[in-house]
Short mmCIF file of C-alpha atoms and ligand atoms in Angstrom, two decimals:
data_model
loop_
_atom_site.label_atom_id
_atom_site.label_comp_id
_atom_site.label_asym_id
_atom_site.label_seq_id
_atom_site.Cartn_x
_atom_site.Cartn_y
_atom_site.Cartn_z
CA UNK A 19 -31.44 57.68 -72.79
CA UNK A 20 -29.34 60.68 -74.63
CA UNK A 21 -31.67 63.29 -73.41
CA UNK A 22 -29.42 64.97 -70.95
CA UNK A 23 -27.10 65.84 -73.67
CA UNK A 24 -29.37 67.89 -75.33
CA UNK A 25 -28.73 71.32 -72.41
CA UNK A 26 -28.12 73.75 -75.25
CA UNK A 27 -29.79 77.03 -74.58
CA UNK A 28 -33.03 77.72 -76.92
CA UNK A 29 -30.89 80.70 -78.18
CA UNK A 30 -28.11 79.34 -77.58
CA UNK A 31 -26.97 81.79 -74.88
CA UNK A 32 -25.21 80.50 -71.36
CA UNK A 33 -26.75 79.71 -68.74
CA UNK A 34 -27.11 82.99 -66.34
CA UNK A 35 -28.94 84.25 -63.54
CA UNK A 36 -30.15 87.81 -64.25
CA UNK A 37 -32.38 88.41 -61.22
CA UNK A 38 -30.29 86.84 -59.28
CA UNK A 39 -33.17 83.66 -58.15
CA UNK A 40 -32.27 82.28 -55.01
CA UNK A 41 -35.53 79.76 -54.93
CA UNK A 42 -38.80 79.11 -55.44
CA UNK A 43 -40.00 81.44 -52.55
CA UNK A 44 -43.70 79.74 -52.32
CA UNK A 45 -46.82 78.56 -54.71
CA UNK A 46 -49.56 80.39 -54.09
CA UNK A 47 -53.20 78.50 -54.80
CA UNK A 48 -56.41 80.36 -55.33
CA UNK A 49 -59.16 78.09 -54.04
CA UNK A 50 -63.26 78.28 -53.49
CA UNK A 51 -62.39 77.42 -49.66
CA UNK A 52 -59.08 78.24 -48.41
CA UNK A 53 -60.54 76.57 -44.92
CA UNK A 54 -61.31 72.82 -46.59
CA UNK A 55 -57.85 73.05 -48.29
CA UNK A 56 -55.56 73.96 -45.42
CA UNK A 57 -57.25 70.91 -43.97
CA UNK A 58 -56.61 68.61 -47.08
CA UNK A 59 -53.18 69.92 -47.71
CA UNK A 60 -52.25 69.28 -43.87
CA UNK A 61 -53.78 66.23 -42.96
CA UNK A 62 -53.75 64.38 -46.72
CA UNK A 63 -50.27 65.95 -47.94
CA UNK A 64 -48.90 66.51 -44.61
CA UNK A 65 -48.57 70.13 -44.60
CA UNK A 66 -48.28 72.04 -41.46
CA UNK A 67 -50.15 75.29 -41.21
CA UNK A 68 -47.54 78.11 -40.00
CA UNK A 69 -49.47 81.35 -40.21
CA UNK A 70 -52.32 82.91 -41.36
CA UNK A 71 -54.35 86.32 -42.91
CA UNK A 72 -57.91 87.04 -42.30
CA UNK A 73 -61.15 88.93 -41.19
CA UNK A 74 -59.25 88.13 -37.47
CA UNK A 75 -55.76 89.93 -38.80
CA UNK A 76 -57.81 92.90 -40.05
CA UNK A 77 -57.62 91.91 -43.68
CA UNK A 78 -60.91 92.31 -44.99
CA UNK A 79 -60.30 91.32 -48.82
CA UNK A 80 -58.92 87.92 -48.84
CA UNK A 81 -58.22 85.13 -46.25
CA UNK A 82 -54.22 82.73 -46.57
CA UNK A 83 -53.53 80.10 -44.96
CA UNK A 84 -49.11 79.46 -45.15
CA UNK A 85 -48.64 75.53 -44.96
CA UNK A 86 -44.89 74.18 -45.19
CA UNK A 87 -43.46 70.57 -45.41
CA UNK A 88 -39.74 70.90 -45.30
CA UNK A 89 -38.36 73.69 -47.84
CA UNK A 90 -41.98 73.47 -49.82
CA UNK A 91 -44.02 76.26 -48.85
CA UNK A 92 -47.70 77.01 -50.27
CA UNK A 93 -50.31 79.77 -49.48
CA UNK A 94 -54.04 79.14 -49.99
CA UNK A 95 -56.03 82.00 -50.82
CA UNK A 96 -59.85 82.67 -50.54
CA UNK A 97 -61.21 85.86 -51.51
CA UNK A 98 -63.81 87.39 -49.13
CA UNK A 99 -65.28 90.39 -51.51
CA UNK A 100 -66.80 90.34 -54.24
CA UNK A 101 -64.12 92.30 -56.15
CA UNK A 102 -61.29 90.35 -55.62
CA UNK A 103 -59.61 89.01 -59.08
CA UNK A 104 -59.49 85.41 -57.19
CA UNK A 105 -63.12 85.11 -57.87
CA UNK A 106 -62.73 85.71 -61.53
CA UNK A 107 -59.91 83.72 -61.64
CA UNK A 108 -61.79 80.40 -60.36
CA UNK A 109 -64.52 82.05 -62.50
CA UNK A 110 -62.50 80.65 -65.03
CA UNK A 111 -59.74 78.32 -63.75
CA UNK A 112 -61.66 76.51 -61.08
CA UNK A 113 -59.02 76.24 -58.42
CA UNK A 114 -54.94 76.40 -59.00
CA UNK A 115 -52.00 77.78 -58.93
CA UNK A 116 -51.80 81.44 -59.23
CA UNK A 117 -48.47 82.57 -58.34
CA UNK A 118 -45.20 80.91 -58.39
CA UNK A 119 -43.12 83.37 -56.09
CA UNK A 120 -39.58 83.69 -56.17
CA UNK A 121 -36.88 84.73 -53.61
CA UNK A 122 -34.28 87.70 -54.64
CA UNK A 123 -31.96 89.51 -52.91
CA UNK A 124 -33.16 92.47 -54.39
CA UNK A 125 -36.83 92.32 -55.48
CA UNK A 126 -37.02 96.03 -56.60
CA UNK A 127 -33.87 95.42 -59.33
CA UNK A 128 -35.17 92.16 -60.23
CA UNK A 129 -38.68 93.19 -61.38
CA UNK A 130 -36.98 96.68 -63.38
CA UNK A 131 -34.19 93.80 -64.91
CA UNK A 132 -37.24 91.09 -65.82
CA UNK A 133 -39.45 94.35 -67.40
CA UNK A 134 -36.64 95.39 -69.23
CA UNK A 135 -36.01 91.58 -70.68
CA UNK A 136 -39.60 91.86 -71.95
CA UNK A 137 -41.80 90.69 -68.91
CA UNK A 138 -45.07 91.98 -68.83
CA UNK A 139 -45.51 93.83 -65.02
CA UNK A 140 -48.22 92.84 -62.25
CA UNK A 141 -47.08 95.06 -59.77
CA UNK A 142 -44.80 97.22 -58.74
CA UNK A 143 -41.91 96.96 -55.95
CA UNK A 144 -43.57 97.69 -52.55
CA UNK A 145 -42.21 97.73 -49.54
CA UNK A 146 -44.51 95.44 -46.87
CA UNK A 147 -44.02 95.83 -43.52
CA UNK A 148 -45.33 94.92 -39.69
CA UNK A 149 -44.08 94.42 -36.31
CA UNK A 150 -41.66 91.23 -37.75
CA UNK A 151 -40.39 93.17 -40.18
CA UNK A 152 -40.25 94.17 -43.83
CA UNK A 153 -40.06 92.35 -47.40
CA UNK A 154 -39.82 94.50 -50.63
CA UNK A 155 -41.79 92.58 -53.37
CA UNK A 156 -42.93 93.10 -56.73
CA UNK A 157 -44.58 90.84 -59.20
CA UNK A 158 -44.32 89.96 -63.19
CA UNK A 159 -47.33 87.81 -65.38
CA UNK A 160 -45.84 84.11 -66.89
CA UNK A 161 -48.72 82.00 -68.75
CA UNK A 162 -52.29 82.17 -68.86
CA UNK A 163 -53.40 84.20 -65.52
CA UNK A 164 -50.23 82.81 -63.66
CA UNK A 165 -47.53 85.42 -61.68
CA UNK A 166 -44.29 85.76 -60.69
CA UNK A 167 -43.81 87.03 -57.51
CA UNK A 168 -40.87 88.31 -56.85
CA UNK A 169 -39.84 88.79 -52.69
CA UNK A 170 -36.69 90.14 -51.17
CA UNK A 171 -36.36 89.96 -47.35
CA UNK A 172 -35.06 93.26 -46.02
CA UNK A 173 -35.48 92.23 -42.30
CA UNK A 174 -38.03 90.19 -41.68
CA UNK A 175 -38.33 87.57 -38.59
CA UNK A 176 -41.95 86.41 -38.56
CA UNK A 177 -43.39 83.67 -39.53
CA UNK A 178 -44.13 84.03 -43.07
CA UNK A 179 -44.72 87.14 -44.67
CA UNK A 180 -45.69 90.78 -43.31
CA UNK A 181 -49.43 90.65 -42.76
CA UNK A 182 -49.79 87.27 -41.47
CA UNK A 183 -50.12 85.85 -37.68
CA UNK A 184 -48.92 83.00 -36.44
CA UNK A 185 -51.59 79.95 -36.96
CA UNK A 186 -49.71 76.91 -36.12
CA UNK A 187 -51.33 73.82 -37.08
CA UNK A 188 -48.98 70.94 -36.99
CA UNK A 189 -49.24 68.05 -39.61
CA UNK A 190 -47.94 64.55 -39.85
CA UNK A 191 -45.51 64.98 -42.45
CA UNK A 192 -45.34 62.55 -44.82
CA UNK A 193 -41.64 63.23 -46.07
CA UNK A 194 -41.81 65.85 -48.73
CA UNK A 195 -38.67 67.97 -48.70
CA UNK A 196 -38.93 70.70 -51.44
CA UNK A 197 -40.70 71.70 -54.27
CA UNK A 198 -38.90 69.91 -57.32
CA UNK A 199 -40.29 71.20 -60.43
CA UNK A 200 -43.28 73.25 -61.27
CA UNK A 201 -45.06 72.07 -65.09
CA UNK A 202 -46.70 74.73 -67.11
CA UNK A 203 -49.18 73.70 -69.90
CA UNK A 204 -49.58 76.05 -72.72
CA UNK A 205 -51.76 76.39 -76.14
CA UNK A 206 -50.40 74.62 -79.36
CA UNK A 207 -47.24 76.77 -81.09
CA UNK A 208 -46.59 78.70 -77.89
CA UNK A 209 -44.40 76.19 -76.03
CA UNK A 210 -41.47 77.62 -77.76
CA UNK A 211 -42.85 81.48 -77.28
CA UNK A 212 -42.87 80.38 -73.11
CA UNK A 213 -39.25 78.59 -73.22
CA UNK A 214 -37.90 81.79 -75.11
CA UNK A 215 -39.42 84.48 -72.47
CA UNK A 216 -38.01 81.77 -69.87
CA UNK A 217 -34.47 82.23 -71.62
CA UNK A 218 -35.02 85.76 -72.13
CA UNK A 219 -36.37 87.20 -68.57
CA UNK A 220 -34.88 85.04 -66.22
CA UNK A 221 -31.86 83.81 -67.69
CA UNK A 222 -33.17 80.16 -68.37
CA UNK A 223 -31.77 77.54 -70.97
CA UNK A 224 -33.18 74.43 -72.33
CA UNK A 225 -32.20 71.58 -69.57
CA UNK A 226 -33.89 68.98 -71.89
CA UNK A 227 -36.58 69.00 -74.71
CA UNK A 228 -38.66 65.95 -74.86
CA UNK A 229 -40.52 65.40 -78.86
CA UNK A 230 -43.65 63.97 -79.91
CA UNK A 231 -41.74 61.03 -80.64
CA UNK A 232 -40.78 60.87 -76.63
CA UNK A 233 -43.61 61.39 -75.48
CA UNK A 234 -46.84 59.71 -77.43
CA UNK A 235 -49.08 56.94 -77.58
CA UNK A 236 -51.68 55.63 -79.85
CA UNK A 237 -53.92 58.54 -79.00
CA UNK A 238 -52.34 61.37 -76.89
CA UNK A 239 -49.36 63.09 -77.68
CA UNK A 240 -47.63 66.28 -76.11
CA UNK A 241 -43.94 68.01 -76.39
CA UNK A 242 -42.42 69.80 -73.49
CA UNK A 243 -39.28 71.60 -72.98
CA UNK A 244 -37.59 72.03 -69.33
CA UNK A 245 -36.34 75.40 -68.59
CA UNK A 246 -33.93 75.85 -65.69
CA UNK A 247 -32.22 78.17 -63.84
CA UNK A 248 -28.07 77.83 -63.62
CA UNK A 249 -27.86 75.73 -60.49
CA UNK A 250 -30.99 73.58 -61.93
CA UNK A 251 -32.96 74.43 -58.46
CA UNK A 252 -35.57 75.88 -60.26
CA UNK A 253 -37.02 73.76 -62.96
CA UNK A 254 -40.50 75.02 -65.29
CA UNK A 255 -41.13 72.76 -67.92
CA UNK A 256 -43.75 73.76 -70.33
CA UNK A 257 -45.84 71.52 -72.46
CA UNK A 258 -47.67 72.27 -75.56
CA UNK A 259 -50.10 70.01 -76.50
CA UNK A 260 -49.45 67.33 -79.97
CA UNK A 261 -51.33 65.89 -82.59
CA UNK A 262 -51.92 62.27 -81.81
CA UNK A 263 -55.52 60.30 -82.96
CA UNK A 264 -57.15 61.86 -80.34
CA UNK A 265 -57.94 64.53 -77.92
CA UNK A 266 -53.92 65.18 -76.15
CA UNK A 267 -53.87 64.78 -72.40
CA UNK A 268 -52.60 68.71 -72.24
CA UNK A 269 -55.47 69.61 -75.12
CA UNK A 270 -57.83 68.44 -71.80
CA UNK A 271 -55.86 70.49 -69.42
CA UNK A 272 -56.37 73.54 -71.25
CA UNK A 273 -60.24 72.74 -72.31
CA UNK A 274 -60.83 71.95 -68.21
CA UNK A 275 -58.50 75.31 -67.38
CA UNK A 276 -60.36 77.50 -69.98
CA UNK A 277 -56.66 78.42 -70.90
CA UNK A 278 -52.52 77.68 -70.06
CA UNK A 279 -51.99 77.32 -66.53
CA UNK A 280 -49.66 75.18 -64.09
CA UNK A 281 -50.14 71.49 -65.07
CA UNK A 282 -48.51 69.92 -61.55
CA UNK A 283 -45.72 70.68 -59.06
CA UNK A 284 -43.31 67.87 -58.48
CA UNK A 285 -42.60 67.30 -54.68
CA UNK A 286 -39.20 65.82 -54.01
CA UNK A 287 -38.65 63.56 -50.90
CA UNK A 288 -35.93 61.32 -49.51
CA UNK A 289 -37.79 57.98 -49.44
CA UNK A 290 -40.57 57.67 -51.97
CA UNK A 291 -41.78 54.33 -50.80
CA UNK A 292 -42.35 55.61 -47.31
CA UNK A 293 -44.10 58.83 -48.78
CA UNK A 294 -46.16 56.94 -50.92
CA UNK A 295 -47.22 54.69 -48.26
CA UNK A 296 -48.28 57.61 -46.20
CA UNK A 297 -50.20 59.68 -48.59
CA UNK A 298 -52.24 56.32 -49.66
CA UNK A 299 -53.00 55.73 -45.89
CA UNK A 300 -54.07 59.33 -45.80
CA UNK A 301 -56.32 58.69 -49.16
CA UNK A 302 -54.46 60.42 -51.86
CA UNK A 303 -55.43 58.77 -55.21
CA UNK A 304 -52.39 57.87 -57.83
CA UNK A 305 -52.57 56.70 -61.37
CA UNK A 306 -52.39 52.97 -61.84
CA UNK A 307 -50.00 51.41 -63.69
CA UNK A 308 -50.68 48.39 -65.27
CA UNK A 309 -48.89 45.24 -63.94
CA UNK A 310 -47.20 44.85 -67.33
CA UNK A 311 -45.27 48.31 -66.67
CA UNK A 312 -43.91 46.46 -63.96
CA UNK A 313 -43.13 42.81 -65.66
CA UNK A 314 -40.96 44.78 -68.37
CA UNK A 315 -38.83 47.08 -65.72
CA UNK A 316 -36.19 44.42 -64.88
CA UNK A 317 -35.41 44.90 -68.74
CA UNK A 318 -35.30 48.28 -68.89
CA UNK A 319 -33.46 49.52 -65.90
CA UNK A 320 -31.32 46.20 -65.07
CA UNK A 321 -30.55 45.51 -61.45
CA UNK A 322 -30.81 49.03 -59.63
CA UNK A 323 -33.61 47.69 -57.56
CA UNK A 324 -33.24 45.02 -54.48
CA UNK A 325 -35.83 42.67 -54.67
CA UNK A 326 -37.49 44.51 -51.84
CA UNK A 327 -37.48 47.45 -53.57
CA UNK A 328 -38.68 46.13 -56.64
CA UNK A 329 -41.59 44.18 -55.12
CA UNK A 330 -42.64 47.73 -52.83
CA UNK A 331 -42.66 50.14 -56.18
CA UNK A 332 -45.08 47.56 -57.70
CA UNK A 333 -46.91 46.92 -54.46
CA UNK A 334 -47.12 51.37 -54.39
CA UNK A 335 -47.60 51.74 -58.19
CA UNK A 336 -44.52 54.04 -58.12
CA UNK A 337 -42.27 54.40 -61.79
CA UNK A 338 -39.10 54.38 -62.13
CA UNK A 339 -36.28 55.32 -64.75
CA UNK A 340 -32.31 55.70 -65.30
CA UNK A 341 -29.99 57.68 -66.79
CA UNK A 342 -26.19 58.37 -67.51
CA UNK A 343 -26.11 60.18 -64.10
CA UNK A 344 -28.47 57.63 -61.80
CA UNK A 345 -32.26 56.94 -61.29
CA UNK A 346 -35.17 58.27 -60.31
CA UNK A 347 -38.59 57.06 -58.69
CA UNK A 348 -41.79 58.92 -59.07
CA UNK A 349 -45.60 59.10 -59.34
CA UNK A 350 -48.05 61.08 -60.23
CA UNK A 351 -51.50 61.62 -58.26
CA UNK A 352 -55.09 62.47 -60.08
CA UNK A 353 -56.11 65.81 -60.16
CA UNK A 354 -56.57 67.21 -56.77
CA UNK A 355 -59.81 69.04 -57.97
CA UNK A 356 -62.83 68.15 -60.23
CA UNK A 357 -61.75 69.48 -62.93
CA UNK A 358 -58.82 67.62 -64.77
CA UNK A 359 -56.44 70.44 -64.31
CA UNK A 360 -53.67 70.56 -61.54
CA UNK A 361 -52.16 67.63 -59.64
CA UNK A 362 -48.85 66.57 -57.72
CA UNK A 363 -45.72 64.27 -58.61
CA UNK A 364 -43.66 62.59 -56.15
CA UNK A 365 -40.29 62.15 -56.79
CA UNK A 366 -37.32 60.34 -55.32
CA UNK A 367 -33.88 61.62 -57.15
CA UNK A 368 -30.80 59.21 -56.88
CA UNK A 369 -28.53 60.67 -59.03
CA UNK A 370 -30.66 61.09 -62.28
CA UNK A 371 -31.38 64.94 -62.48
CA UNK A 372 -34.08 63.97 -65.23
CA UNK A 373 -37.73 63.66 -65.68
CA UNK A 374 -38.95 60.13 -66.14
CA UNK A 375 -38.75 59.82 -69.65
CA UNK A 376 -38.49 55.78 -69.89
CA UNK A 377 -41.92 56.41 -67.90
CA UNK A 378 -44.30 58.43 -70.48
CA UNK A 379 -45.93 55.66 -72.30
CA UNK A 380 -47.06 53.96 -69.75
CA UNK A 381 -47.73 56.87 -67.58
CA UNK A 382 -50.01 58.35 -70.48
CA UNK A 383 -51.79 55.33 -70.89
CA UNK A 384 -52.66 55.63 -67.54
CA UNK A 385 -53.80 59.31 -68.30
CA UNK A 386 -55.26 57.86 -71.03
CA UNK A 387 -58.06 55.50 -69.21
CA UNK A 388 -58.82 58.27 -66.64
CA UNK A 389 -59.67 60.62 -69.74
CA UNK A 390 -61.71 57.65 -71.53
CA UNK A 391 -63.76 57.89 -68.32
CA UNK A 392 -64.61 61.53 -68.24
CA UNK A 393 -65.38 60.94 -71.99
CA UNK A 394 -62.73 63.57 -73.04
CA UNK A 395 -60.85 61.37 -75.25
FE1 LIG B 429 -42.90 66.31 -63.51
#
């Protein structure tokens, strides 16, 4: 695999951190029942509940629940009026991810910087504030009805963000350390229009850039370039969908999504096996793999494995792929919603800072039988 040669910037500029990104901050979902999800994301993914917004906090428009497992933080929003944008958004989206919020040390000069690169602006800096403290935040659109927030803490101490209480809910976790990657999938001929404003607002170049000829199969075929930021701790691939014989698995996504939108957010964690093990007790559903995936792996990534390990990632139905730099195990669940839209990865790095490209074919075949099922292939 040569891919990891291929880091040149899209324009060819270094790498560079204009706003300064610290980390991905929190995803925030907008969801029909923000009630039935903090209870599915705590006691299926293993999120505990931290705080929380509501008719109870005095916050009339919109009820958010703030779940964390390790460094990965999410916020489920409900709206409660009938004004709020959420409901148009779900309108339209069903439920998903709505903001991917970033931490600054200076959110006010980091939206003026990303508006003056050519980002389109949300909202303005504000300055939110309550008895923990104060944040300054501000926020900038990405793809399809997706934001960036961006969220500088001035002196905050609470337990999430100004306006929420404290709500603890403990979980179980089942080993999830950070958020590894977040997957944007955009209309045909605008992958390279995304990857650009990437490389143009924030700073961004092109980690890797996987072709139709990576990444197809009889039927389904897509093309997806990583953007990252300097110390690669914040990953966005995007993926445009490609011709192949029939419908691509991305053409689905935005069919199902009525438009681009985030595809699936990759969860790192120390021990995939043990992960794995816990979110099928807990009744997450994974794509199979079919046992021949697993008969030609000895051949493709020689003797990494012990025997145990090799018998528990085809016992779990987890993939796995090498590099120059190391390996990496990983799997991907169904969508976490009716519609075919958004839905998690699992990933175990060791060493390999890539994305599983020895995996795609059979992974989309995979793909492939779920969407010859729902009759959308
Ligand atoms: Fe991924």
């Amino acid at each position: 695999m040569t891919v990891l040669s291929k880091t040149e910037s899209i324009k060819n500029t270094p790498a560079q951190n204009p706003l300064k990104l610290k980390r991905i901050h929190h995803v925030e979902l907008w969801v029909g029942n923000a009630k039935q999800s903090a209870f599915y994301y705590r006691k299926a993914f293993g999120f505990s509940q931290m705080a929380y917004v509501g008719l109870e906090t005095g916050e009339r428009s919109h009820t958010s629940y703030a779940m964390a497992e390790g460094k990965a933080q999410i916020v489920l929003t409900s709206p409660s009026e009938l004004d709020h944008p959420a409901n148009e958004f779900m309108k339209k989206h069903g439920d998903g991810v709505r903001d991917i919020a970033l931490e600054v040390p200076d959110a006010d000069a980091a939206f003026h910087e990303a508006v003056r690169r050519g980002a389109k602006p949300f909202y303005e800096p504000k300055i939110m504030k309550d008895e923990y403290g104060s944040v300054c935040r501000a926020a900038v659109h990405t793809y399809g009805d997706v934001i960036h927030s961006l969220i500088s803490n001035i002196d905050y101490k609470g337990p999430f963000l100004p306006g929420y209480k404290v709500a603890s809910a403990p979980a179980e976790s089942v080993g999830i350390l950070r958020i590894d990657h977040i997957v944007g999938n955009v209309e045909l001929g605008k992958m390279r229009l995304w990857a650009d404003w990437y490389s143009d607002v924030f700073g961004f170049t092109r980690f890797i850039t996987f072709d139709d000829k990576d990444i197809s199969t009889e039927y389904s075929a897509l093309m997806s370039i990583v953007m990252s930021d300097d110390s690669h701790s914040v990953k966005f691939p995007i993926n445009e969908p490609a011709n192949g014989r029939n419908k691509s698995q991305i053409q689905e996504y935005l069919d199902c999504n009525s438009g681009p939108g985030v595809q699936h957010v990759a969860l790192a964690c120390k021990d995939v096996a043990e992960t794995v093990s816990k979110l099928r007790a807990n009744g997450i559903e994974f794509l199979s793999v079919p046992a021949s995936y697993y008969d030609a792996l000895p051949e493709r990534i020689g003797d990494i494995l012990t025997a145990e390990e090799s018998q528990r990632v085809r016992e779990l139905g987890i993939l796995v792929d090498k590099d120059e730099e190391g390996h990496l195990l990983q799997i991907f669940t169904k969508p976490v919603e009716d519609r075919p839209t958004l839905f998690y990865e699992i990933i175990e790095r060791r060493g390999s800072r890539g994305f599983g490209k020895g995996n795609f074919k059979a992974l989309f075949e995979s793909i492939e039988r779920e969407q010859a099922l729902r009759g959308n292939l």
